[in-house]
CSV table of C-alpha atoms and ligand atoms in Angstrom, one decimal:
chain,number,residue,atom,x,y,z
A,15,UNK,CA,33.0,-18.0,-28.5
A,16,UNK,CA,30.2,-19.3,-26.3
A,17,UNK,CA,27.8,-18.8,-29.4
A,18,UNK,CA,28.0,-22.2,-30.4
A,19,UNK,CA,25.2,-23.3,-28.3
A,20,UNK,CA,22.9,-20.5,-30.0
A,21,UNK,CA,23.5,-22.1,-33.2
A,22,UNK,CA,22.6,-25.5,-31.9
A,23,UNK,CA,19.6,-24.4,-30.1
A,24,UNK,CA,18.4,-22.8,-33.0
A,25,UNK,CA,18.7,-26.0,-35.4
A,26,UNK,CA,16.7,-27.9,-32.8
A,27,UNK,CA,14.1,-25.1,-32.5
A,28,UNK,CA,13.5,-25.1,-36.3
A,29,UNK,CA,13.6,-28.9,-36.4
A,30,UNK,CA,10.9,-29.1,-33.7
A,31,UNK,CA,8.7,-26.8,-35.5
A,32,UNK,CA,9.1,-28.9,-38.6
A,33,UNK,CA,8.3,-32.0,-36.9
A,34,UNK,CA,4.5,-30.8,-36.4
A,35,UNK,CA,4.5,-29.1,-39.7
A,36,UNK,CA,7.3,-29.8,-42.5
A,37,UNK,CA,6.0,-26.7,-44.5
A,38,UNK,CA,6.1,-24.0,-41.4
A,39,UNK,CA,8.8,-21.9,-42.3
A,40,UNK,CA,8.5,-22.2,-46.3
A,41,UNK,CA,4.7,-20.9,-45.7
A,42,UNK,CA,6.1,-18.1,-43.5
A,43,UNK,CA,8.5,-16.9,-46.2
A,44,UNK,CA,5.6,-16.0,-48.5
A,45,UNK,CA,3.5,-14.0,-46.1
A,46,UNK,CA,3.4,-12.1,-42.8
A,47,UNK,CA,-0.2,-11.6,-41.5
A,48,UNK,CA,-0.1,-11.2,-37.7
A,49,UNK,CA,-3.2,-9.8,-35.8
A,50,UNK,CA,-1.4,-8.3,-32.9
A,51,UNK,CA,1.4,-5.5,-32.5
A,52,UNK,CA,3.2,-6.2,-28.9
A,53,UNK,CA,5.0,-3.2,-27.7
A,54,UNK,CA,6.8,-4.2,-24.6
A,55,UNK,CA,9.9,-3.9,-22.3
A,56,UNK,CA,13.3,-5.1,-23.6
A,57,UNK,CA,13.7,-7.0,-20.3
A,58,UNK,CA,15.2,-10.6,-21.0
A,59,UNK,CA,13.0,-12.5,-19.1
A,60,UNK,CA,10.1,-11.7,-21.1
A,61,UNK,CA,9.5,-13.8,-24.4
A,62,UNK,CA,6.3,-12.1,-26.3
A,63,UNK,CA,5.3,-14.6,-28.4
A,64,UNK,CA,6.3,-17.8,-26.9
A,65,UNK,CA,4.6,-16.7,-23.6
A,66,UNK,CA,1.4,-16.1,-25.5
A,67,UNK,CA,1.2,-19.3,-27.1
A,68,UNK,CA,2.0,-17.8,-30.7
A,69,UNK,CA,4.2,-19.0,-33.3
A,70,UNK,CA,6.5,-16.9,-35.4
A,71,UNK,CA,4.2,-14.7,-37.7
A,72,UNK,CA,1.2,-14.2,-35.4
A,73,UNK,CA,2.7,-11.2,-33.5
A,74,UNK,CA,4.3,-7.7,-34.6
A,75,UNK,CA,6.6,-6.8,-31.7
A,76,UNK,CA,8.4,-3.5,-30.8
A,77,UNK,CA,10.5,-3.3,-27.7
A,78,UNK,CA,12.2,-0.6,-25.8
A,79,UNK,CA,13.3,0.0,-22.2
A,80,UNK,CA,10.1,0.4,-20.0
A,81,UNK,CA,7.7,0.1,-23.0
A,82,UNK,CA,7.5,3.6,-23.7
A,83,UNK,CA,5.4,5.0,-26.8
A,84,UNK,CA,6.8,8.5,-27.3
A,85,UNK,CA,5.4,11.0,-29.8
A,86,UNK,CA,8.5,12.1,-31.5
A,87,UNK,CA,10.0,8.1,-31.6
A,88,UNK,CA,10.3,7.5,-35.3
A,89,UNK,CA,11.3,3.7,-34.5
A,90,UNK,CA,8.2,3.1,-32.4
A,91,UNK,CA,6.1,5.2,-34.7
A,92,UNK,CA,7.1,3.5,-37.9
A,93,UNK,CA,6.6,-0.1,-36.4
A,94,UNK,CA,3.1,1.1,-35.4
A,95,UNK,CA,2.6,2.6,-38.7
A,96,UNK,CA,3.7,-0.8,-40.6
A,97,UNK,CA,1.6,-3.0,-38.2
A,98,UNK,CA,-2.0,-0.7,-38.3
A,99,UNK,CA,-1.7,0.5,-42.4
A,100,UNK,CA,0.3,-2.4,-44.0
A,101,UNK,CA,-0.1,-5.4,-41.9
A,102,UNK,CA,-3.8,-4.8,-40.9
A,103,UNK,CA,-2.9,-6.0,-37.1
A,104,UNK,CA,-6.7,-5.8,-35.5
A,105,UNK,CA,-4.9,-5.3,-32.1
A,106,UNK,CA,-2.3,-3.1,-30.3
A,107,UNK,CA,-1.1,-4.3,-27.1
A,108,UNK,CA,1.0,-2.4,-24.5
A,109,UNK,CA,2.5,-4.6,-22.4
A,110,UNK,CA,4.3,-3.4,-19.4
A,111,UNK,CA,5.7,-5.6,-16.2
A,112,UNK,CA,5.9,-5.7,-12.7
A,113,UNK,CA,9.1,-4.9,-11.3
A,114,UNK,CA,10.5,-3.1,-14.5
A,115,UNK,CA,14.1,-2.0,-14.0
A,116,UNK,CA,13.4,0.8,-16.0
A,117,UNK,CA,10.6,2.2,-13.9
A,118,UNK,CA,12.4,1.3,-10.7
A,119,UNK,CA,15.6,3.3,-12.1
A,120,UNK,CA,13.7,6.2,-12.9
A,121,UNK,CA,11.8,6.2,-9.5
A,122,UNK,CA,15.0,6.0,-7.3
A,123,UNK,CA,16.6,8.8,-9.8
A,124,UNK,CA,19.6,6.7,-10.2
A,125,UNK,CA,22.4,7.6,-12.7
A,126,UNK,CA,22.8,5.1,-15.5
A,127,UNK,CA,23.7,7.0,-18.3
A,128,UNK,CA,22.4,8.2,-21.6
A,129,UNK,CA,19.1,6.1,-20.7
A,130,UNK,CA,18.4,8.3,-18.1
A,131,UNK,CA,17.1,11.0,-20.6
A,132,UNK,CA,14.7,8.0,-21.8
A,133,UNK,CA,13.5,7.4,-18.5
A,134,UNK,CA,12.5,11.0,-18.0
A,135,UNK,CA,9.3,10.0,-19.6
A,136,UNK,CA,8.7,7.6,-16.7
A,137,UNK,CA,9.6,10.5,-14.1
A,138,UNK,CA,7.0,12.7,-15.9
A,139,UNK,CA,4.4,10.1,-15.3
A,140,UNK,CA,5.6,9.9,-11.6
A,141,UNK,CA,5.3,13.4,-10.8
A,142,UNK,CA,1.9,13.4,-12.7
A,143,UNK,CA,0.6,10.7,-10.3
A,144,UNK,CA,2.9,11.7,-7.2
A,145,UNK,CA,-0.4,11.6,-4.5
A,146,UNK,CA,-1.4,8.7,-5.5
A,147,UNK,CA,2.3,7.1,-5.4
A,148,UNK,CA,3.2,8.7,-2.2
A,149,UNK,CA,0.3,7.0,-0.4
A,150,UNK,CA,2.1,3.4,-1.0
A,151,UNK,CA,4.5,3.1,1.7
A,152,UNK,CA,6.0,-0.3,0.3
A,153,UNK,CA,8.5,0.4,-2.2
A,154,UNK,CA,8.1,-2.5,-4.4
A,155,UNK,CA,4.3,-2.0,-4.1
A,156,UNK,CA,5.1,1.6,-5.4
A,157,UNK,CA,7.4,0.7,-8.2
A,158,UNK,CA,4.6,-1.9,-9.4
A,159,UNK,CA,2.0,1.1,-9.4
A,160,UNK,CA,3.8,3.2,-11.6
A,161,UNK,CA,4.7,0.3,-14.2
A,162,UNK,CA,0.8,-0.1,-14.1
A,163,UNK,CA,0.1,3.8,-14.5
A,164,UNK,CA,3.2,3.8,-17.1
A,165,UNK,CA,0.8,1.2,-19.2
A,166,UNK,CA,-2.3,3.2,-18.9
A,167,UNK,CA,-0.3,6.4,-20.1
A,168,UNK,CA,1.2,4.6,-23.0
A,169,UNK,CA,-2.3,2.9,-24.1
A,170,UNK,CA,-3.4,6.8,-24.4
A,171,UNK,CA,-0.1,8.0,-26.0
A,172,UNK,CA,-0.8,5.0,-28.6
A,173,UNK,CA,-4.5,6.3,-29.0
A,174,UNK,CA,-3.1,9.8,-29.4
A,175,UNK,CA,-0.9,9.1,-32.3
A,176,UNK,CA,-2.2,9.9,-35.7
A,177,UNK,CA,-1.8,6.5,-37.0
A,178,UNK,CA,-4.5,5.1,-34.6
A,179,UNK,CA,-6.4,8.3,-34.9
A,180,UNK,CA,-6.6,7.8,-38.9
A,181,UNK,CA,-7.1,4.2,-38.9
A,182,UNK,CA,-10.5,4.9,-36.3
A,183,UNK,CA,-11.2,7.6,-38.7
A,184,UNK,CA,-11.2,5.3,-41.6
A,185,UNK,CA,-13.4,3.2,-39.6
A,186,UNK,CA,-10.4,0.3,-39.4
A,187,UNK,CA,-11.2,-2.2,-36.6
A,188,UNK,CA,-8.3,-1.6,-34.1
A,189,UNK,CA,-8.3,-1.7,-30.5
A,190,UNK,CA,-5.7,-0.6,-28.0
A,191,UNK,CA,-5.1,-2.7,-24.8
A,192,UNK,CA,-3.0,-2.3,-21.7
A,193,UNK,CA,-2.0,-5.5,-20.0
A,194,UNK,CA,0.6,-6.0,-17.4
A,195,UNK,CA,3.1,-9.4,-17.0
A,196,UNK,CA,4.3,-11.0,-13.7
A,197,UNK,CA,7.9,-12.4,-14.3
A,198,UNK,CA,7.2,-14.2,-11.2
A,199,UNK,CA,4.7,-16.6,-12.7
A,200,UNK,CA,4.7,-15.8,-16.3
A,201,UNK,CA,1.2,-14.6,-16.1
A,202,UNK,CA,-0.6,-11.5,-18.1
A,203,UNK,CA,-3.0,-9.6,-16.8
A,204,UNK,CA,-5.4,-7.5,-18.4
A,205,UNK,CA,-5.9,-3.8,-17.2
A,206,UNK,CA,-9.3,-3.5,-18.4
A,207,UNK,CA,-8.3,-0.2,-20.1
A,208,UNK,CA,-9.1,-1.4,-23.9
A,209,UNK,CA,-9.8,1.6,-26.2
A,210,UNK,CA,-11.7,0.9,-29.9
A,211,UNK,CA,-12.4,4.4,-31.1
A,212,UNK,CA,-11.6,8.0,-30.5
A,213,UNK,CA,-14.9,8.2,-28.2
A,214,UNK,CA,-13.8,5.3,-25.8
A,215,UNK,CA,-10.3,7.1,-25.8
A,216,UNK,CA,-11.7,10.4,-25.2
A,217,UNK,CA,-13.8,8.9,-22.1
A,218,UNK,CA,-10.8,6.6,-21.0
A,219,UNK,CA,-8.4,9.6,-20.8
A,220,UNK,CA,-11.2,12.2,-19.1
A,221,UNK,CA,-11.9,9.3,-16.5
A,222,UNK,CA,-8.2,8.6,-15.8
A,223,UNK,CA,-7.4,12.2,-15.2
A,224,UNK,CA,-10.5,12.8,-13.5
A,225,UNK,CA,-9.9,10.3,-11.1
A,226,UNK,CA,-6.1,11.9,-10.6
A,227,UNK,CA,-7.3,15.3,-9.7
A,228,UNK,CA,-9.8,13.6,-7.3
A,229,UNK,CA,-7.1,11.9,-5.5
A,230,UNK,CA,-4.7,14.7,-5.8
A,231,UNK,CA,-7.1,16.9,-4.0
A,232,UNK,CA,-7.2,14.5,-1.3
A,233,UNK,CA,-11.1,13.9,-1.1
B,9,CO,CO1,11.0,-3.6,-17.8
């Protein structure tokens, strides 16, 4: 079947963790208390927890193709609601990555099947920032720019959810961050788009869109 090596790998992994903490899994089974919710791409080349030096139990994870946060995606919203309201995470990290295949496919307008409908959300972003993107001659750099813009848009989308807005209204300590990961060196970059309140979100959204109209006007 070819899956034996997965089972063997799993045993080795669990043994290694137990070497440094014999009761690790026993303790973990009693409580889940993560401080972070990571929303990222399904790309197989990214290992969210281990790439951040975290152990099981430290980060709640939601993944989909091209790390999208859509207002009607009950899967993503449910994960977010559980993380914020039940687990009380303090940070939501939207993590994109350069060279994202989903972003690339959206930009190429290639026909891949059902997923094209999902990637329409990225094409919406692409049209929104048409001026900025057209100014970049290199195709790979243009894709990377769209990967970055996608993270920024998803940070705003997270902030716009009733989940995050209600948390802020309750006075809950909750920050939303936008990061981008480079597969070629395994390093994350903070896009410095963190928002910690409704006021910060409003200011960030206004700043983001004001900048865009400025560029679109060719000034
Ligand atoms: Co991707």
